[in-house]
Coordinates of C-alpha atoms and ligand atoms in Angstrom, one line a residue:
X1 CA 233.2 133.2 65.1
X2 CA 230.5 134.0 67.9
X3 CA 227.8 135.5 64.9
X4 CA 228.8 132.1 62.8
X5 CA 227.6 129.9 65.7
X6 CA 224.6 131.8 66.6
X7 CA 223.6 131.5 62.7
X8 CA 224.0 127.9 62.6
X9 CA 222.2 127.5 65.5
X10 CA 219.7 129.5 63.9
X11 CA 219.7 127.0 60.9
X12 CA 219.7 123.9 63.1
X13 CA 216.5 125.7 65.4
X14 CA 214.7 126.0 61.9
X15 CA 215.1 122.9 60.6
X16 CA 214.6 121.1 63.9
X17 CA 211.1 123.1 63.9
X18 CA 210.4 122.0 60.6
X19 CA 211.3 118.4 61.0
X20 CA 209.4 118.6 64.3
X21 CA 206.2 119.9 62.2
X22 CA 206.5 117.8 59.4
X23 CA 206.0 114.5 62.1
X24 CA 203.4 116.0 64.0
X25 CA 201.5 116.5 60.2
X26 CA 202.5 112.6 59.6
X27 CA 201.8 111.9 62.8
X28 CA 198.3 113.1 63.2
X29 CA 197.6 112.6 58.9
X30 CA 194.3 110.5 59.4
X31 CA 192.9 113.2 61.7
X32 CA 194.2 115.6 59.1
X33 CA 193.0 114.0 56.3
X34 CA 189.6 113.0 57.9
X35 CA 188.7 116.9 58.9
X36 CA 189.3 117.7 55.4
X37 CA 187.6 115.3 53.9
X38 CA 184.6 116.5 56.2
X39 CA 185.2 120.1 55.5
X40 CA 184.5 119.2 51.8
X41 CA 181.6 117.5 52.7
X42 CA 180.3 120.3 54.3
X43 CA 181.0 122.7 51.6
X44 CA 179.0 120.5 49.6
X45 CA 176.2 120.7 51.8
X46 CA 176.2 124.4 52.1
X47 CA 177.4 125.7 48.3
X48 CA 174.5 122.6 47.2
X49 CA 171.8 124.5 49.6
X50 CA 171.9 127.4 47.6
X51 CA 172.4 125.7 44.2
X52 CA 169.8 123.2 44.4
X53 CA 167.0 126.1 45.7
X54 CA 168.1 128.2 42.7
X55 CA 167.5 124.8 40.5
X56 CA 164.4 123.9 42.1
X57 CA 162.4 127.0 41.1
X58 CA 163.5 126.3 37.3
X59 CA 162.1 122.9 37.6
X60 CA 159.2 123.7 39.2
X61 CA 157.1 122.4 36.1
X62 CA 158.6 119.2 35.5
X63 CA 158.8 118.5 39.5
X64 CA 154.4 119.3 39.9
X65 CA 153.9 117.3 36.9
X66 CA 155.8 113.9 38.5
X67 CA 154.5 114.6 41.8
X68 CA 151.1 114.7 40.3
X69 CA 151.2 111.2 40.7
X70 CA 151.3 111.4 44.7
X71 CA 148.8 113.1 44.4
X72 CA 146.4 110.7 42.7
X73 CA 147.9 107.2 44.5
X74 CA 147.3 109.1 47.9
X75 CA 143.9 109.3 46.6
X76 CA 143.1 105.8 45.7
X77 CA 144.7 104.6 48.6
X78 CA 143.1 107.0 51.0
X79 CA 145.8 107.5 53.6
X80 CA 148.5 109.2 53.6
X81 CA 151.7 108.2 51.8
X82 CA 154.9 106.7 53.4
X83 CA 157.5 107.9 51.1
X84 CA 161.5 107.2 51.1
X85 CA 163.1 110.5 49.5
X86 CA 167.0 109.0 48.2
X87 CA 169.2 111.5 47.6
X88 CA 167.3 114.5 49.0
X89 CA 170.1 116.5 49.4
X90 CA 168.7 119.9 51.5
X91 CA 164.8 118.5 50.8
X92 CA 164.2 121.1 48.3
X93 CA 161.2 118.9 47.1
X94 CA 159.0 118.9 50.5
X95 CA 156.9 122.0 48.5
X96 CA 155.6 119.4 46.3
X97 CA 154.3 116.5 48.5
X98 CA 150.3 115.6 48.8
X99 CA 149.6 116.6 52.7
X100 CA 150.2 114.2 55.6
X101 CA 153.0 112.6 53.7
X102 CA 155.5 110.9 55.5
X103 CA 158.9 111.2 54.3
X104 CA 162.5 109.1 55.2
X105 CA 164.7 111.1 54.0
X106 CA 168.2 109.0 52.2
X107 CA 171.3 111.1 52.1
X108 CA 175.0 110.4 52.4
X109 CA 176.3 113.5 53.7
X110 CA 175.5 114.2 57.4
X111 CA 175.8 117.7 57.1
X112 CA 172.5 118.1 54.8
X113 CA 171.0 116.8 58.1
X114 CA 170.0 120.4 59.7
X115 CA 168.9 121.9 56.1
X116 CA 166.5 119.1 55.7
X117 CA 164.8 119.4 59.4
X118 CA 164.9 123.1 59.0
X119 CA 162.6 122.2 55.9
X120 CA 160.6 120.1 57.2
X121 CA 160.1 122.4 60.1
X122 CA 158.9 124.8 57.2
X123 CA 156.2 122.7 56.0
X124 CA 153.9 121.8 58.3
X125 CA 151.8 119.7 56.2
X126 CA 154.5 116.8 55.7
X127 CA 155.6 114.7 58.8
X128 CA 159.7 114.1 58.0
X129 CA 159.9 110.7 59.5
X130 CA 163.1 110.8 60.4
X131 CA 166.7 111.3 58.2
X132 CA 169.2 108.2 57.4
X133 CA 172.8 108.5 56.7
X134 CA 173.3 106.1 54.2
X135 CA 173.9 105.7 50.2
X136 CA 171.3 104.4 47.4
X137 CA 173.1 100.8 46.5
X138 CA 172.5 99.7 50.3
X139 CA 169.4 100.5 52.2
X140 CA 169.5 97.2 53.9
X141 CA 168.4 98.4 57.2
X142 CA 165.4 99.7 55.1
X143 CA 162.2 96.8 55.1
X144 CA 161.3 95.0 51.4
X145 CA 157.8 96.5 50.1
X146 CA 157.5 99.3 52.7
X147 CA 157.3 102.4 50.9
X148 CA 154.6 103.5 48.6
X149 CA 156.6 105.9 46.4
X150 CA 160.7 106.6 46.4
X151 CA 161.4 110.3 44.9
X152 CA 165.0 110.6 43.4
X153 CA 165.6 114.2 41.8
X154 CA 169.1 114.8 40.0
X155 CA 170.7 111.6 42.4
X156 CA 171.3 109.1 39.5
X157 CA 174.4 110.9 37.8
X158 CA 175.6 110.3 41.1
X159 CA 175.1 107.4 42.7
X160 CA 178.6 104.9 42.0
X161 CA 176.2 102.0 40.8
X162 CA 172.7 103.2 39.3
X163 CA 171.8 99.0 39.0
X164 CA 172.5 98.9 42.1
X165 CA 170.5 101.7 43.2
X166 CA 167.2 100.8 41.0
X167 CA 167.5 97.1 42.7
X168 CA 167.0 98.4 45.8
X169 CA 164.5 101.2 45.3
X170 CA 162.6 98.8 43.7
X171 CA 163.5 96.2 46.3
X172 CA 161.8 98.4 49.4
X173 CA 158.4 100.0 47.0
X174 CA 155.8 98.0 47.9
X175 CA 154.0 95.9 44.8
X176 CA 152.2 98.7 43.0
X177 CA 154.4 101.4 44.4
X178 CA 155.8 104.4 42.6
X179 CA 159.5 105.7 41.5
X180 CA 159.0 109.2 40.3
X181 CA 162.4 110.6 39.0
X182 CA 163.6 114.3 37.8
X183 CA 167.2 113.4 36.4
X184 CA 169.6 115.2 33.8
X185 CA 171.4 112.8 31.3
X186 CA 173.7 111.9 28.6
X187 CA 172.8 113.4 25.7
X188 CA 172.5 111.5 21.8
X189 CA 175.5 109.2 21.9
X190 CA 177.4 110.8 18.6
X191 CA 175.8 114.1 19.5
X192 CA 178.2 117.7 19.8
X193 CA 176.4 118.1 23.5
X194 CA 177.6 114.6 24.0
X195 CA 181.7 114.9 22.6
X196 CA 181.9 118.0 25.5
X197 CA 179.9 115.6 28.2
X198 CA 182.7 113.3 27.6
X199 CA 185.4 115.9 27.4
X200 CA 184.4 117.7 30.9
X201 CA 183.3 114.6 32.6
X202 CA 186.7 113.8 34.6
X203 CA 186.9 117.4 36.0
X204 CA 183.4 117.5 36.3
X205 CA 183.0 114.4 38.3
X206 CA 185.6 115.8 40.8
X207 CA 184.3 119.4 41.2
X208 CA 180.7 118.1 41.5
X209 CA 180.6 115.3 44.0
X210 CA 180.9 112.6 41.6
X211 CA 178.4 113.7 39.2
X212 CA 178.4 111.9 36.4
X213 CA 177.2 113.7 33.0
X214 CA 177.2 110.9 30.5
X215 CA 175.0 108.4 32.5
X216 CA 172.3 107.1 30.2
X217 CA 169.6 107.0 33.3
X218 CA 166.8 106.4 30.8
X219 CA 168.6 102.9 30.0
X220 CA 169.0 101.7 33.4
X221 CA 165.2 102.5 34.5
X222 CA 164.2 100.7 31.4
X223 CA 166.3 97.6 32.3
X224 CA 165.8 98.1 36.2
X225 CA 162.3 95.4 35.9
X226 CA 159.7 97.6 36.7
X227 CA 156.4 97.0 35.0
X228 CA 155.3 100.4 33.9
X229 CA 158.1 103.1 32.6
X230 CA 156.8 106.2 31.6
X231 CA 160.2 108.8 30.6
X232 CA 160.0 112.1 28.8
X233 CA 163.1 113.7 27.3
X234 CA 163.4 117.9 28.3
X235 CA 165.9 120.1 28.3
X236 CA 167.0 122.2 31.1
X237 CA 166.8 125.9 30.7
X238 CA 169.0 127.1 32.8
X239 CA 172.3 130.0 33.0
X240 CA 174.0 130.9 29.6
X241 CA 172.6 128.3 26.9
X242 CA 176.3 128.0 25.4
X243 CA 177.7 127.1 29.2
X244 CA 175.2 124.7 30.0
X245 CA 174.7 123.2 27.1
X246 CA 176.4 120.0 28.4
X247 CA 174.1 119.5 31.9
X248 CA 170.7 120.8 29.9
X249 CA 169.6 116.9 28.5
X250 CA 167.1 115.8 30.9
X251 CA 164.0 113.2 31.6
X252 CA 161.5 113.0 33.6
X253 CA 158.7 110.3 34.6
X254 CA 157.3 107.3 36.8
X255 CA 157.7 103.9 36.6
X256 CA 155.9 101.4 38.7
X257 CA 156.8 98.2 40.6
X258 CA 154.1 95.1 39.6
X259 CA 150.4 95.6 38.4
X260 CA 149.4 99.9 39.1
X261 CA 147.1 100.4 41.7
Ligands
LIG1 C1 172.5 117.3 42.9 S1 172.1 116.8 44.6 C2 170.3 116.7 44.5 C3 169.6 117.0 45.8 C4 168.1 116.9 45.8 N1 167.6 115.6 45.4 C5 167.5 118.0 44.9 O1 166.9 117.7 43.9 O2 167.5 119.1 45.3 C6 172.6 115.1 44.6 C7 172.4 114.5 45.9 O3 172.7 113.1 45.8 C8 173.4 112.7 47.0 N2 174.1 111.4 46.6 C9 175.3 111.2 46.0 N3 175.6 109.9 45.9 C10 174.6 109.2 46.4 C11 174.3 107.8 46.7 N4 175.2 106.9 46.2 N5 173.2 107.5 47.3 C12 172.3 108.4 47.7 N6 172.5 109.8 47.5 C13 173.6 110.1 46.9 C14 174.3 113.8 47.2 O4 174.8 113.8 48.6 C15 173.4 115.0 47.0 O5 172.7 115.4 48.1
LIG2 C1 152.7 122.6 52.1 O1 153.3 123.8 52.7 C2 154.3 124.4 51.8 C3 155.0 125.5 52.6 O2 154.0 126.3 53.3 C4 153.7 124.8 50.5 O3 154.7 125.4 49.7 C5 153.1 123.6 49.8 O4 152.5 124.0 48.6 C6 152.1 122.9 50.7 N1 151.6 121.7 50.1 C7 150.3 121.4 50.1 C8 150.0 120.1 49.4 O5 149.4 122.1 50.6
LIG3 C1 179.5 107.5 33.6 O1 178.4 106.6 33.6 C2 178.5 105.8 32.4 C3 177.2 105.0 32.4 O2 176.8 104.6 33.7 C4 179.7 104.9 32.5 O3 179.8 104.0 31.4 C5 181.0 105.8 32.6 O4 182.1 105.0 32.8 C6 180.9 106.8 33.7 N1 181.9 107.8 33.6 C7 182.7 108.1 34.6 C8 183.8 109.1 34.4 O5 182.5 107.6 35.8

């Protein structure tokens, strides 16, 4: 009798403990939930420091050709360029600005924060002006016309509202300011590349920070009301053609708020 009781104390010990675990998990859920959540985040941050370096180098043509025009607005202007940088992720692009530039740096996740000032602590010949937490569709604490260029590189797949977006990066260039973009896309609605875009695009979307591979970009910069839109189509040559085939469509280009300097 005495081993029977000291077994069902033994049950009722265990699922006392458990019950008393499971409330302090419900208990405590939104801290729970909340340090996840910004665990994830700063996985992103970190596994996207690497990635986006590795990237980076293979775009090195297409970025020096669109930064080009920095380059030759800093010149007619003759000062130095204040520039709002959406999306910049771990500031991979600071190699490419003219010198003196001053850079606000957009980015939703906080923890991209220390990779960008350790950047910018690498490149002496940029000023980082300082770095906002805060997403492309609402950069109202940002000033109308007070930017001469905005630099987004492979944001726009993941931005929730790219009309949104355009509005306001247009909203804060001042009148003959630039938007220079780097940006992979949908490809040829019909197209084989296109049926697996739309086949991987819910798993996709989740895995990659809700990147979004069938976004026609091209489309919305056309119909964003800028006066000048310069886009040309490439293709991303990057990993095993046959398992990238889906994130190779890409563009590149300008376009230009009011009458070009
Ligand atoms: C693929 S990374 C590109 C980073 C960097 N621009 C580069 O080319 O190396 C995409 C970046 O967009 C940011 N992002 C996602 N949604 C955004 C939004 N709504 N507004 C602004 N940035 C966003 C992400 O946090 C991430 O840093
Ligand atoms: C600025 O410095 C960085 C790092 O030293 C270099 O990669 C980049 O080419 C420089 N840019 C200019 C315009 O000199
Ligand atoms: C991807 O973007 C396109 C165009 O912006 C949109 O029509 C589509 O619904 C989006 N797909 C997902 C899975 O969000």
């Amino acid at each position: 009798m005495a081993k029977i009781d000291a077994e069902i104390a033994a049950v009722v010990r265990y699922i006392f403990s458990f019950a008393v675990g499971i409330g302090l998990i419900y208990y405590f859920r939104r801290y729970i939930i909340s340090f996840i959540k910004s665990q994830k985040l700063r996985l992103f941050a970190w596994t996207l420091n690497r990635f986006m370096t590795k990237i980076n180098k293979i775009l090195r043509k297409e970025k020096e050709t669109v930064f080009r025009h920095l380059d030759s607005l800093c010149e007619k202007l003759g000062h130095p360029l204040t520039v709002l940088e959406v999306g910049s992720g771990p500031a991979t692009n600071f190699d490419y600005y003219p010198r003196r530039t001053e850079i606000v740096c957009l980015e939703p996740n906080p923890y991209f924060k220390s990779y960008i000032e350790q950047n910018a602590h690498k490149h002496k010949n940029i000023s980082l002006s300082r770095v906002v937490q805060g997403f492309a569709e609402r950069m109202d604490y940002l000033e109308d016309s007070s930017f001469d260029a905005v630099v987004c590189t492979l944001v726009m797949c993941s931005v929730r509202d790219p009309r949104q977006a355009l509005d306001e990066v247009k909203r804060v260039l001042k009148p003959g300011g630039i938007f220079i973009f780097v940006e992979h896309v949908a490809a040829r609605e019909g197209s084989f590349v296109n049926k697996i875009q739309k086949m991987m695009n819910p798993v996709w979307k989740t895995l990659c920070d809700g990147c979004n591979l069938t976004r026609n970009t091209a489309k919305y910069i056309q119909n964003a009301g800028f006066s000048d839109v310069n886009i040309v189509n490439f293709q991303l040559q990057w990993g095993f053609r046959l398992l990238t085939l889906f994130i190779r469509p890409s563009i590149y280009g300008y376009a230009i708020k009011g009458t070009r300097i």
